[in-house]
Coordinates of C-alpha atoms and ligand atoms in Angstrom, one line a residue:
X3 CA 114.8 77.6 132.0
X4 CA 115.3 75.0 129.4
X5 CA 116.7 75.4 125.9
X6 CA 113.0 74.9 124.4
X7 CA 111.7 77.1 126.5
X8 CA 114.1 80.3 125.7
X9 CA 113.4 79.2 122.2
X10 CA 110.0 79.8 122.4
X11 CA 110.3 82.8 124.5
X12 CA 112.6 84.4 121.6
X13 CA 109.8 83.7 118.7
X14 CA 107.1 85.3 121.0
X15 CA 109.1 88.7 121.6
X16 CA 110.0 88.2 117.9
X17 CA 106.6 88.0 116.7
X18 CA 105.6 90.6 119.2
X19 CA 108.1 93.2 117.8
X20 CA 107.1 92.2 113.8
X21 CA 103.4 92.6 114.8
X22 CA 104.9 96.3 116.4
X23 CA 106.6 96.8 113.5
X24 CA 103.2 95.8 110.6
X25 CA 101.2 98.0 112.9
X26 CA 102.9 101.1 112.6
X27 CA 104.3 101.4 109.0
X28 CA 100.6 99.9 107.9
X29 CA 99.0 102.8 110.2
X30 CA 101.4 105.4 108.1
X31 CA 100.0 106.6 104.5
X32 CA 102.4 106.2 101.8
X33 CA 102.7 109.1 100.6
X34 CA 104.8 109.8 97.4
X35 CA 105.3 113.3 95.5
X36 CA 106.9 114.1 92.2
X37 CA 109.2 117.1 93.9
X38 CA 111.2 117.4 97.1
X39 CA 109.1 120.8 97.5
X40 CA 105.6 119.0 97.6
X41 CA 107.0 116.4 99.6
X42 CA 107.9 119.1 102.5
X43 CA 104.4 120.4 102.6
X44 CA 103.1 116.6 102.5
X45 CA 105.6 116.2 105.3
X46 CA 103.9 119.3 107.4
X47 CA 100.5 118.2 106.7
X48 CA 101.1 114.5 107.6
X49 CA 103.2 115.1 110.7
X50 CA 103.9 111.3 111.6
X51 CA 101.3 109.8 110.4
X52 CA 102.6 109.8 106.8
X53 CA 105.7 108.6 105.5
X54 CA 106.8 110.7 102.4
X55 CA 108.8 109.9 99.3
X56 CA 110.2 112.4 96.3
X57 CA 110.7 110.8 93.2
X58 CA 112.9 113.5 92.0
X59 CA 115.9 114.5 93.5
X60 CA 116.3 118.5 95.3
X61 CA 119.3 119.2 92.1
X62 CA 117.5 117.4 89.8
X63 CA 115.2 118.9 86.5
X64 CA 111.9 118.5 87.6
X65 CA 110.6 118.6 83.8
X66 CA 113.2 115.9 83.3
X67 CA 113.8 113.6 86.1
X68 CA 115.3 110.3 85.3
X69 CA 112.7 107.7 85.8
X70 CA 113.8 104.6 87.6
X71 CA 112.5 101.2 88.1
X72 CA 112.5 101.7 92.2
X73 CA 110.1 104.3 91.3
X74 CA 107.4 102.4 90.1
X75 CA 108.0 100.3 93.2
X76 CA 107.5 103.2 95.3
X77 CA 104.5 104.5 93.7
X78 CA 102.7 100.7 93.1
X79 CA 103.2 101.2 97.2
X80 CA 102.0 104.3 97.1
X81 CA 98.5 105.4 99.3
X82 CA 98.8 108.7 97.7
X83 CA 100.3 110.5 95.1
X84 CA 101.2 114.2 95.2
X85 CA 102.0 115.2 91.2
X86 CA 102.6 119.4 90.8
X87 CA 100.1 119.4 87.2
X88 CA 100.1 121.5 84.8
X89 CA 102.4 119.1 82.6
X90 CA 105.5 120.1 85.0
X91 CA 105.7 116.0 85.1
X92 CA 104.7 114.7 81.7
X93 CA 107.7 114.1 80.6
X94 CA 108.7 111.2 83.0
X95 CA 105.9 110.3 85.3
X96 CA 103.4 108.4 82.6
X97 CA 105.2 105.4 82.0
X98 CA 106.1 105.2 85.7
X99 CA 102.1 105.1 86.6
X100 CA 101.4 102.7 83.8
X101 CA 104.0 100.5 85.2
X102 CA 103.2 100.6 89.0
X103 CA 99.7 100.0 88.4
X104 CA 98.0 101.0 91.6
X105 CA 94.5 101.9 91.2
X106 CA 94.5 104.1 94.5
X107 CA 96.9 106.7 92.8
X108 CA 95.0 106.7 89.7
X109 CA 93.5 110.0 88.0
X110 CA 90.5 111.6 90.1
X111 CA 91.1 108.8 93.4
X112 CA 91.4 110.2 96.6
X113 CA 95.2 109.3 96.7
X114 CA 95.8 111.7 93.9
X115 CA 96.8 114.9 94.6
X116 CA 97.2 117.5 91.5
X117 CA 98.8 121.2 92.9
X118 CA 98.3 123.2 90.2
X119 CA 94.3 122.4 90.2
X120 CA 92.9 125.7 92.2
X121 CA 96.4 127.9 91.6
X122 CA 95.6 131.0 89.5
X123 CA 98.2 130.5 86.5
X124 CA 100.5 132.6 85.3
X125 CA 101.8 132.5 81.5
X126 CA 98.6 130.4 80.2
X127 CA 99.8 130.5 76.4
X128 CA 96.7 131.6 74.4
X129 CA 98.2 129.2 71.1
X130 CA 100.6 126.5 71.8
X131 CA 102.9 124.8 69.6
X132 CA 104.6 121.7 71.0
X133 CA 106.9 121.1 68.2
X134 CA 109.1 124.3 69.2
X135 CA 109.5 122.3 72.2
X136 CA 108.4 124.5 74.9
X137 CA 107.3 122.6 78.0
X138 CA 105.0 125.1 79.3
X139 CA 102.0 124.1 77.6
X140 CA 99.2 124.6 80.3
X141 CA 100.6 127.8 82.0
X142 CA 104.0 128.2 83.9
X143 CA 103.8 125.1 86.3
X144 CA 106.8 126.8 89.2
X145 CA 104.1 128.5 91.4
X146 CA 105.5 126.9 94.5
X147 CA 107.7 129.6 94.8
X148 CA 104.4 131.4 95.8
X149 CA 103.8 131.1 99.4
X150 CA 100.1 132.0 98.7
X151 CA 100.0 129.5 96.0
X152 CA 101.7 126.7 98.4
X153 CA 98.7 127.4 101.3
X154 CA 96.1 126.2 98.3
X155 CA 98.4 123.6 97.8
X156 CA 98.5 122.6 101.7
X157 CA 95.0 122.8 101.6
X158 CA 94.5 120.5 98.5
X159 CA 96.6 117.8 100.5
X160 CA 95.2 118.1 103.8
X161 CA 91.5 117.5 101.6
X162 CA 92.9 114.5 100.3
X163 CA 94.8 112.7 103.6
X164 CA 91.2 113.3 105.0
X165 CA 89.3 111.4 102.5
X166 CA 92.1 108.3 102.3
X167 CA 92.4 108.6 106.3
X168 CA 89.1 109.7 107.9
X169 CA 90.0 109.2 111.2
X170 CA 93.1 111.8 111.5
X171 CA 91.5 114.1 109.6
X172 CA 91.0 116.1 113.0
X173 CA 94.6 115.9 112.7
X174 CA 95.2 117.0 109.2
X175 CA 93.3 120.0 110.1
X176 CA 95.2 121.1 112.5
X177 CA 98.5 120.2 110.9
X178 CA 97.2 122.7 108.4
X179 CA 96.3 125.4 110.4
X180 CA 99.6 125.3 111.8
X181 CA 101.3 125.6 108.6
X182 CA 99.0 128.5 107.4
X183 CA 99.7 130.5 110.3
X184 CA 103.6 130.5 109.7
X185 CA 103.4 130.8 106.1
X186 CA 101.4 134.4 106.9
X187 CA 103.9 135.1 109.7
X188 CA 106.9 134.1 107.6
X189 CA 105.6 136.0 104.5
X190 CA 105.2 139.1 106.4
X191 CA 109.0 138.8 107.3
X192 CA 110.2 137.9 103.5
X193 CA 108.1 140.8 102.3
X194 CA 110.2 143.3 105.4
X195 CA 113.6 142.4 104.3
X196 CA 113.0 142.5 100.4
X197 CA 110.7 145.7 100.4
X198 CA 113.1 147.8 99.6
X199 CA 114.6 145.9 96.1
X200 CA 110.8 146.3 95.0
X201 CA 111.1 147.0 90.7
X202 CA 114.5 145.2 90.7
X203 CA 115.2 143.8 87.5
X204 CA 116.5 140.4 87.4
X205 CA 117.2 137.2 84.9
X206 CA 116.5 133.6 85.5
X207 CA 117.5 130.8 83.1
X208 CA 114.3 128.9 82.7
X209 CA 111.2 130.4 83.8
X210 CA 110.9 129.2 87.1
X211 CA 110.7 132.5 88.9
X212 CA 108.1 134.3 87.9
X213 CA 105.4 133.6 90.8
X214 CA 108.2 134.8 93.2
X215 CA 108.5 137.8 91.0
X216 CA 104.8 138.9 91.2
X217 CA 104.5 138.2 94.9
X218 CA 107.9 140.7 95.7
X219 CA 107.4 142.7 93.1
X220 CA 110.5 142.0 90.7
X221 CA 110.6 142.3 87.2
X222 CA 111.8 139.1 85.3
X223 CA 113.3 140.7 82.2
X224 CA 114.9 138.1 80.1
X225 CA 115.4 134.3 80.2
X226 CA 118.0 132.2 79.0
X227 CA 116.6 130.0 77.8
X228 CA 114.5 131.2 74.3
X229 CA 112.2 129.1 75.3
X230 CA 111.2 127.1 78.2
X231 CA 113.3 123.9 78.3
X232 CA 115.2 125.0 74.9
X233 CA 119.0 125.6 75.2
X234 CA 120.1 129.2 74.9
X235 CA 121.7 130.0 71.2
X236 CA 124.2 132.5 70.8
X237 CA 121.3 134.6 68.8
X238 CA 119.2 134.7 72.0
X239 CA 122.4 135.2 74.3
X240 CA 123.2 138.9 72.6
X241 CA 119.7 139.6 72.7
X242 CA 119.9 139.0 76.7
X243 CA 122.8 141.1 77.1
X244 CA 121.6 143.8 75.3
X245 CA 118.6 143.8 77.7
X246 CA 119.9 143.7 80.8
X247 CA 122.7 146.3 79.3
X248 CA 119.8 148.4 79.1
X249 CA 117.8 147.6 81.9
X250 CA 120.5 147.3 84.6
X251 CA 119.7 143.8 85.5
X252 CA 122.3 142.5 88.0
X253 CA 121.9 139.2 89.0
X254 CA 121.0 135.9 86.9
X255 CA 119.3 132.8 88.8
X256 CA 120.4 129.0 88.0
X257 CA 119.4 125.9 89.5
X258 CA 122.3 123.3 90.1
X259 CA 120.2 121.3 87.1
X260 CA 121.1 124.5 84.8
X261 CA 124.0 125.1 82.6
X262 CA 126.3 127.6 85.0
X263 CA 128.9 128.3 82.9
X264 CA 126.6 129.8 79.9
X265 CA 124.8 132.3 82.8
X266 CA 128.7 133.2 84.2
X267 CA 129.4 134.2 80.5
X268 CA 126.7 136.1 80.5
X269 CA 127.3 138.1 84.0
X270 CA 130.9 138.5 82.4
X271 CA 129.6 141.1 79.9
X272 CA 127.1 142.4 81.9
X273 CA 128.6 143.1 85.2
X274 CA 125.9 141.2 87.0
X275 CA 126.2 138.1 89.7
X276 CA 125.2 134.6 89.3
X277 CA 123.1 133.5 92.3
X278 CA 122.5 129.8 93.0
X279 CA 118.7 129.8 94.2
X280 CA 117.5 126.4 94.0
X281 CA 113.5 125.6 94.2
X282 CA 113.9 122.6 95.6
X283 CA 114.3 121.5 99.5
X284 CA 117.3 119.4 100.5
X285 CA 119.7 120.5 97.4
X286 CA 121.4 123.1 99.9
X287 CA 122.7 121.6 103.4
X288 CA 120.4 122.6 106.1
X289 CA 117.9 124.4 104.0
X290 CA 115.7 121.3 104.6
X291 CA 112.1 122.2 104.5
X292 CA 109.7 125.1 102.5
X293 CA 110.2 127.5 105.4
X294 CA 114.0 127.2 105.1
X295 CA 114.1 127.0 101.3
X296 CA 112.0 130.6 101.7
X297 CA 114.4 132.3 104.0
X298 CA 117.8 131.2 102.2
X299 CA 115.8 132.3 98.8
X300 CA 114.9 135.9 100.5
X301 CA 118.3 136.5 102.2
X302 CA 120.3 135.2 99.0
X303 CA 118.2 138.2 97.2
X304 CA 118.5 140.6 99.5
X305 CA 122.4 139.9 99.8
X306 CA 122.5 140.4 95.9
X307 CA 120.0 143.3 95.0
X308 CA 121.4 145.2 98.2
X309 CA 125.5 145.3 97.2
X310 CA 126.6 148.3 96.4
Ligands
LIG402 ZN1 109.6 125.0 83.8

């Protein structure tokens, strides 16, 4: 074989593997969404025929994220868009849109995807004043916690990967199916084991629990914060402890985003436990998808409510 000859052989395998290579990440959607958590259901719907993003990161605020300029590259890229509504994102993600200009993401396209739309909201403030800062303005946007509320959500997505992607839609479907099945299996299982803590009283920080609350039958009775996305005050603090003084809450929830130290003070002078539940897929090792994020959220409970 002569030196040309190799050569050319080289480029053609070379070219071969590129044209490989365009083929299959063009024949993946691009699928982006706001939250670790909707990117795991994405990722169950898709299977491997969508490649999935989360802008924010699994400890970070998803009312605040930190908007970066690979971001906008990621959503101008983007074949669809997977936002949770209901304001959760307002703060951050309208200058990113503006910026990444991609018309396929864009308000009421195929390739945009808005959770809340179908979820029955909880918390839907009959006035609203945005000036005290609360960022709950259209109802409480944490109803993935819900795994009812996520099976609307995985339906929502699977409708939308079938419009931008007729021909999988077959697919999709079945993806779907799939997923609905162990969510009711699942459920079943996370209703067994917390059954018997129905009525217990608990605290969160923000108010990012109450879904999770209605569907096990817990009763949120104080907050941290005053309101949602407001620091607690010292004013609102005594309030708290008086409560859960007088309603025998024992355990406070925080997310790694939340300020642990205030909720430990808290559990000082009330005898109850801090418990690190976070609502978000990949911010505990192994607890990698919604399934997983379920079952260490049920057993972290049931560990808590059930010590003597
Ligand atoms: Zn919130």
């Amino acid at each position: 074989m002569t030196h040309t000859s190799s050569l050319a052989k080289l480029a053609t395998v070379a070219a071969i593997a590129l044209a490989a290579l365009g083929t299959s990440v063009a024949a993946k959607l691009n699928v982006v969404a706001t939250t670790p958590d909707l990117a795991a259901v994405a990722q169950a719907i898709g299977g491997d025929l969508v490649d999935v993003k989360a802008l924010a990161k699994p400890t970070e605020d998803p009312h605040f994220v930190d908007a970066k300029p690979s971001h906008i590259v990621t959503l101008n890229r983007a074949d669809v868009l997977i936002e949770g509504g209901a304001e959760l994102e307002m703060g951050w993600l309208p200058p990113l849109l503006e910026s990444a200009r991609n018309p396929k993401i864009a308000p009421g396209a195929p390739g945009r995807v808005v959770a809340s739309q179908g979820i029955r909201m909880l918390e839907v403030p009959t006035s609203f004043d945005r000036s005290k800062g609360d960022v709950h303005s259209l109802g409480n946007p944490h109803f993935m916690m819900d795994p009812l509320s996520v099976k609307i959500v995985a339906a929502k997505i699977a409708e939308h990967f079938a419009q931008v992607d007729p021909k999988s839609a077959t697919t999709y479907q079945a993806n779907l199916k799939r997923f609905d099945a162990m969510i009711d299996t699942k459920l079943a299982e996370w209703q067994r084991t917390l059954a018997p803590y129905k009525g217990a009283k608990i605290v969160t920080y923000h108010k990012d629990f109450p879904y999770l609350a209605e569907r096990f039958g817990f009763e949120i009775v104080e907050n941290l914060e005053p309101k949602p996305g407001i620091a607690p005050s010292p004013a609102h603090l005594a309030r708290v402890i008086t409560t859960m003084k007088s309603s025998k809450a024992r355990v406070i929830i925080v997310q790694p985003y939340q300020n642990r130290r205030t909720a430990e003070t808290v559990a000082r002078q009330t005898g109850a436990t801090v418990l690190d539940i976070p609502q978000q897929p990949g911010a505990v090792r192994d607890v990698t998808d919604y399934f997983k994020l379920m079952d260490y959220t049920v057993a972290k409970l049931a560990a808590a409510l059930g010590a003597p």
